[in-house]
CSV table of C-alpha atoms in Angstrom, one decimal:
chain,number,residue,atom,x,y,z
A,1,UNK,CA,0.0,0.0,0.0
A,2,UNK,CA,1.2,3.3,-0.7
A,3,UNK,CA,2.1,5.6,1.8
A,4,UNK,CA,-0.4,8.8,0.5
A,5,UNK,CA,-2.6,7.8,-2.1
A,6,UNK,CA,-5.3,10.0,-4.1
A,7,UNK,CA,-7.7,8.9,-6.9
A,8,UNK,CA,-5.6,10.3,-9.8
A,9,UNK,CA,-9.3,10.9,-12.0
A,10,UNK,CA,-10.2,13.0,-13.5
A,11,UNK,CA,-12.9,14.2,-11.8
A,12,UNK,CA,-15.5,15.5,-14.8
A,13,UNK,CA,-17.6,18.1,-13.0
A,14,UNK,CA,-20.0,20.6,-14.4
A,15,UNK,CA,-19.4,24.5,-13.6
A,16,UNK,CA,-21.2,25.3,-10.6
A,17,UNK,CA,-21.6,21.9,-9.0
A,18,UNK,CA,-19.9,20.4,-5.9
A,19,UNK,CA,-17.0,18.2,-5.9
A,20,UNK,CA,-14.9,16.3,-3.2
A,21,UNK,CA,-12.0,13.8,-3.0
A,22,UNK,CA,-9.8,12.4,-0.5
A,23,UNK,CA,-6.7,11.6,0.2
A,24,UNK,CA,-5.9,8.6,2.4
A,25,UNK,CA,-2.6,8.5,4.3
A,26,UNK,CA,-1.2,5.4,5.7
A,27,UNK,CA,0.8,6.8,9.0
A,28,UNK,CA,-1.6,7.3,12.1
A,29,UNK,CA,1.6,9.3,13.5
A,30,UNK,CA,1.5,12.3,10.4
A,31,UNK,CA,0.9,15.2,11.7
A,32,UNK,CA,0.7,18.0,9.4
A,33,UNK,CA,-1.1,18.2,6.3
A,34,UNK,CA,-1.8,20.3,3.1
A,35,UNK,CA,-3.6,20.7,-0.2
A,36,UNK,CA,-1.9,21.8,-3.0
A,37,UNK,CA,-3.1,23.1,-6.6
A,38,UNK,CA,-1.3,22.2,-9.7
A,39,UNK,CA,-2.1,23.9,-12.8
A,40,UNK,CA,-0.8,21.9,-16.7
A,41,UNK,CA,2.8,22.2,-16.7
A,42,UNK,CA,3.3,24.9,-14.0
A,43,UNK,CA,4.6,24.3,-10.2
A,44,UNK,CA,2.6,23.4,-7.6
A,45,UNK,CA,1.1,26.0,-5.1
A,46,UNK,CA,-0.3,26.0,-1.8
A,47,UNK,CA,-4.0,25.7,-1.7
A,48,UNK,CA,-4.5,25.5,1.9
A,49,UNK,CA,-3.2,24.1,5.0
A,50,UNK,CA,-5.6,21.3,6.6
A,51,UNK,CA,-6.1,21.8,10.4
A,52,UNK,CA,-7.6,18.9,13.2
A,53,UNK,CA,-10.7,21.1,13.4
A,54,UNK,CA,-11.2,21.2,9.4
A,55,UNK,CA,-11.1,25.0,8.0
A,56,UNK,CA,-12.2,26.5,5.1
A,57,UNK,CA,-11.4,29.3,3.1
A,58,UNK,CA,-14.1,30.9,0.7
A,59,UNK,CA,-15.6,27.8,-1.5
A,60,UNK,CA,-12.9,25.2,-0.6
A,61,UNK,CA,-13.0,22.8,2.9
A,62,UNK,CA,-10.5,20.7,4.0
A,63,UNK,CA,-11.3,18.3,6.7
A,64,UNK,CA,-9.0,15.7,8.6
A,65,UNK,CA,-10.7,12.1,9.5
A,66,UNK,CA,-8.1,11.2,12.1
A,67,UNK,CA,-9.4,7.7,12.6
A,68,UNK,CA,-10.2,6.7,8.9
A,69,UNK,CA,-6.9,8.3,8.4
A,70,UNK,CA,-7.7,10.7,4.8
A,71,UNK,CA,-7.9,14.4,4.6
A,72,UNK,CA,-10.5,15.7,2.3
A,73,UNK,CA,-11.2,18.5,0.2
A,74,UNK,CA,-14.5,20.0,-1.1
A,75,UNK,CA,-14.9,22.4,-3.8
A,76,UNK,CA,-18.1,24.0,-3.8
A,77,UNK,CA,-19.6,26.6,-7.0
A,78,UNK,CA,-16.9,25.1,-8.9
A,79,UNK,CA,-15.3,27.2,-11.5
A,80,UNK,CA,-13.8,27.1,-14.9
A,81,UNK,CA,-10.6,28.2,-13.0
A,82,UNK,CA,-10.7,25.5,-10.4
A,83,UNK,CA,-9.9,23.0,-13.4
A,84,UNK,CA,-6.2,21.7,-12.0
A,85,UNK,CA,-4.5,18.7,-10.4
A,86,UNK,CA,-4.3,18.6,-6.4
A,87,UNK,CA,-2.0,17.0,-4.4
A,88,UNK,CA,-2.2,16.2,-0.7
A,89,UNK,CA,1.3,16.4,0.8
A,90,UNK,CA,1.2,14.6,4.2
A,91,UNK,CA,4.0,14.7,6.9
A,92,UNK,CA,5.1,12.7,9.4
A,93,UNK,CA,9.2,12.4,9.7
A,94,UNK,CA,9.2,13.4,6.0
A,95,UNK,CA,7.3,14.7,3.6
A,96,UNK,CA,5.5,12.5,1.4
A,97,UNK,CA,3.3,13.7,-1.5
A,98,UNK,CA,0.2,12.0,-3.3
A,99,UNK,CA,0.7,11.6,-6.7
A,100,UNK,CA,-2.9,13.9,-7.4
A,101,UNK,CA,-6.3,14.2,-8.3
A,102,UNK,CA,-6.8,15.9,-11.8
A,103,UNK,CA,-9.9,18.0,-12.2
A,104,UNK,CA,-11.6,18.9,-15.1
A,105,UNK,CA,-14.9,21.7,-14.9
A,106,UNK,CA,-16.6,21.8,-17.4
A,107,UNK,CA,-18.9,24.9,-18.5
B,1,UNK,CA,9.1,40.3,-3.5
B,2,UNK,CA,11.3,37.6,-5.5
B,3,UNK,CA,10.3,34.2,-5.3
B,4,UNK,CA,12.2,30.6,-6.1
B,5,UNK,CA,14.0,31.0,-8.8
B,6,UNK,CA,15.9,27.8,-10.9
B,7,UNK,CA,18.1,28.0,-14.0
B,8,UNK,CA,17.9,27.1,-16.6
B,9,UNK,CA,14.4,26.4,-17.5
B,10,UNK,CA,15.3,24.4,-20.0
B,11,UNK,CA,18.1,22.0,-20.8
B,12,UNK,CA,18.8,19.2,-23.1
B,13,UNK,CA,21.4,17.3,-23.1
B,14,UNK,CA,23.2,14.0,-24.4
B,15,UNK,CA,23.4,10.4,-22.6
B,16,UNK,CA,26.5,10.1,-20.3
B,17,UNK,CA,26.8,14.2,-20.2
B,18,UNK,CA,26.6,15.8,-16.7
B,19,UNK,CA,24.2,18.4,-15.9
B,20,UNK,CA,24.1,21.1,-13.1
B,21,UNK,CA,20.5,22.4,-11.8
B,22,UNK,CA,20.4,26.1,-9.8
B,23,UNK,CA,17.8,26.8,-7.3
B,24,UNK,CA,17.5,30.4,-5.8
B,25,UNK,CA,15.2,30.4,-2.6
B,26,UNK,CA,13.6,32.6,-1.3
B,27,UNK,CA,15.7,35.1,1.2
B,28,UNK,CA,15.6,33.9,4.7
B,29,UNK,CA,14.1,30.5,3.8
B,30,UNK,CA,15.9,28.3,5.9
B,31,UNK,CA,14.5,25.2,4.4
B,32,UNK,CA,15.1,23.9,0.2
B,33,UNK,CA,13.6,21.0,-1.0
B,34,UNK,CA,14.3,19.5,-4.5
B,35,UNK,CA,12.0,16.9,-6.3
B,36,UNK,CA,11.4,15.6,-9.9
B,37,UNK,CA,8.4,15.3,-12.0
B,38,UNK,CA,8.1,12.9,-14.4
B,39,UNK,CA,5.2,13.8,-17.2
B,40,UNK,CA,1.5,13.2,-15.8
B,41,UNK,CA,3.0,11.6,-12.1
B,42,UNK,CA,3.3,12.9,-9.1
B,43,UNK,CA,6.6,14.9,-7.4
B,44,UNK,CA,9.4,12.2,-6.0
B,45,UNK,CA,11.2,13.9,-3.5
B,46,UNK,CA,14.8,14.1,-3.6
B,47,UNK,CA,16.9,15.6,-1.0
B,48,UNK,CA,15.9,18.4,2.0
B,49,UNK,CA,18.8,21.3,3.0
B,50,UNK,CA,17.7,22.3,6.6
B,51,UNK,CA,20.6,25.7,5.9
B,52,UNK,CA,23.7,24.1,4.5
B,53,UNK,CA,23.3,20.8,6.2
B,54,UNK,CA,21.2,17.5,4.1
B,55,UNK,CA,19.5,15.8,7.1
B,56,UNK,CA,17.4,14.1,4.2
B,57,UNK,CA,19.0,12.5,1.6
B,58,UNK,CA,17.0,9.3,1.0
B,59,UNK,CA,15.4,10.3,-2.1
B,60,UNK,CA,18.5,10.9,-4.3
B,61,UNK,CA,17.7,8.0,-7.3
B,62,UNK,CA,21.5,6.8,-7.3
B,63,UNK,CA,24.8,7.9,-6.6
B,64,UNK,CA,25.1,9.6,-9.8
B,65,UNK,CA,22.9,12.1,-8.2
B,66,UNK,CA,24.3,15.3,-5.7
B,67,UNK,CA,23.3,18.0,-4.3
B,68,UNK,CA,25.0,21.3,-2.3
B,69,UNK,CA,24.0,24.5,-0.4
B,70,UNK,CA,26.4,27.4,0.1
B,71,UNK,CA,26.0,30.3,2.6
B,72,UNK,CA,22.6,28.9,3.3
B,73,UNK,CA,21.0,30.4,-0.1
B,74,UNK,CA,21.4,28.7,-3.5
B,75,UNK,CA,21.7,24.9,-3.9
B,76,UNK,CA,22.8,23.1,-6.7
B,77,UNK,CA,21.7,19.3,-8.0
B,78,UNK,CA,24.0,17.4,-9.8
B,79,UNK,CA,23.1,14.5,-12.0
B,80,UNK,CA,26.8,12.6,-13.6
B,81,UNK,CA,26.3,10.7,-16.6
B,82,UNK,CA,22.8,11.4,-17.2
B,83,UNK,CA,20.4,8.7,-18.5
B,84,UNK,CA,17.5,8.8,-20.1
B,85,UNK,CA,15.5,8.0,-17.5
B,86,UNK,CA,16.8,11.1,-15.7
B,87,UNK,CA,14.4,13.4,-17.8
B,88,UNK,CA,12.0,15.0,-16.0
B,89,UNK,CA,11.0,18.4,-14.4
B,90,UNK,CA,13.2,19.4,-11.7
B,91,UNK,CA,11.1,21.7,-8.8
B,92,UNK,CA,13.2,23.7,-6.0
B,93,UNK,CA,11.1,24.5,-2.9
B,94,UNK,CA,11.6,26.5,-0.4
B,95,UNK,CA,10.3,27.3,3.5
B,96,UNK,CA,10.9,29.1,6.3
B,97,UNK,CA,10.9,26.2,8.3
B,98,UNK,CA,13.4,25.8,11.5
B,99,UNK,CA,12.5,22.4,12.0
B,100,UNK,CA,11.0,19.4,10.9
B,101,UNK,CA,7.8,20.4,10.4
B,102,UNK,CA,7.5,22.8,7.5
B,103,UNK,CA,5.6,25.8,6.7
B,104,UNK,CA,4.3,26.1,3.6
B,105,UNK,CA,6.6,25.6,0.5
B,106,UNK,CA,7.0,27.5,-2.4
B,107,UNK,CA,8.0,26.7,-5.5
B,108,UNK,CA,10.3,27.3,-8.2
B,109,UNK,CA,9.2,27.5,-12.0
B,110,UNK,CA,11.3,23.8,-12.1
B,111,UNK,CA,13.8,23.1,-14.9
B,112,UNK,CA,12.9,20.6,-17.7
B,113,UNK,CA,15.4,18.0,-18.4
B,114,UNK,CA,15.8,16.3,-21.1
B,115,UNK,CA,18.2,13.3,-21.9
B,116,UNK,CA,18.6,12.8,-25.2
């Protein structure tokens, strides 16, 4: 089994609707977490960090399920914009990334 | 203010050729981070500087791979006799961490490699 691993997709969604994936991790002992966007052929960049009490920032949640051991992340009103791959980077003694979710919105 | 930097963006080269890779962190990030990217897959990490010092070097492919940091700024990655195997995007990343457990990471433009 792979340490962090993420439904690579892609996720066909019309503009407007709601979307969510996960990302399961396989180390009860990580302890920090993150969400990061990757647009085609550009680096990746921090979407948001993902906290024990879930945050949220405008139309995107992330939520951590401690016991089940996978951090989500919804996307709500999606946008043209939001069409990208994102990786969950999870960290216990080292960082490990998941290999991403690609999303496609469609208008 | 300026962010990661790498050099050069692009670079092809022959089979058996070495290649040198730049990364330009951000000022007063102590931490740099170096990963590849192979087409469509997700980042394999490489090698973490915590300032000049590699507590992390378990992700360097083989030994014909290197890496160095100088004054606690830029780093360079060194691949020797480059395969093709070896081609790929190369990301920098850098933090302001002070430990283990990072802040977030920014990222370099990457350079793409390609082994001819």
């Amino acid at each position: 089994r792979k340490e962090v691993e993420q439904d690579p997709g892609p996720f066909n969604v019309p503009e407007g609707a709601t979307v969510a994936f996960n990302c399961t991790y396989s180390n009860s002992a990580s302890q920090s977490f993150f969400w990061y966007r990757q647009d085609c052929r550009k680096e990746p960049k921090l979407l948001m960090s993902v906290y024990s009490s879930g945050n949220e920032d405008g139309r995107f949640t992330a939520q951590l399920n401690r016991a089940s051991q996978y951090i989500s992340l919804l996307i709500r009103d999606s946008k043209l914009s939001d069409s990208a791959t994102y990786l969950c980077v999870v960290i216990d003694y080292q960082l490990i990334w998941g290999a991403g979710t690609k999303l496609i919105i469609k208008p | 203010g300026a962010g990661v930097s790498q050099s050069p963006s692009n670079k092809v080269t022959e089979k058996g050729k070495d290649v040198e890779l730049r990364c330009d962190p951000i000022s007063g990030h102590t931490a740099l981070y170096w990963y590849r990217q192979s087409l469509g897959q997700g980042l394999e990490f490489l090698i973490y500087f915590q300032g000049n010092s590699a507590p992390d070097k378990s992700g360097l492919p083989s030994d014909r791979f290197s890496a160095e940091r100088t004054g606690g700024s830029v780093s360079t990655l060194t691949i020797q006799r480059t395969q093709q195997e070896d081609s790929a995007v190369y990301l920098c990343a850098s933090s302001r961490t002070s430990g283990r457990t990072p802040y977030e990471q920014y990222f370099g433009p990457g350079t793409r490699l390609t082994v001819t």
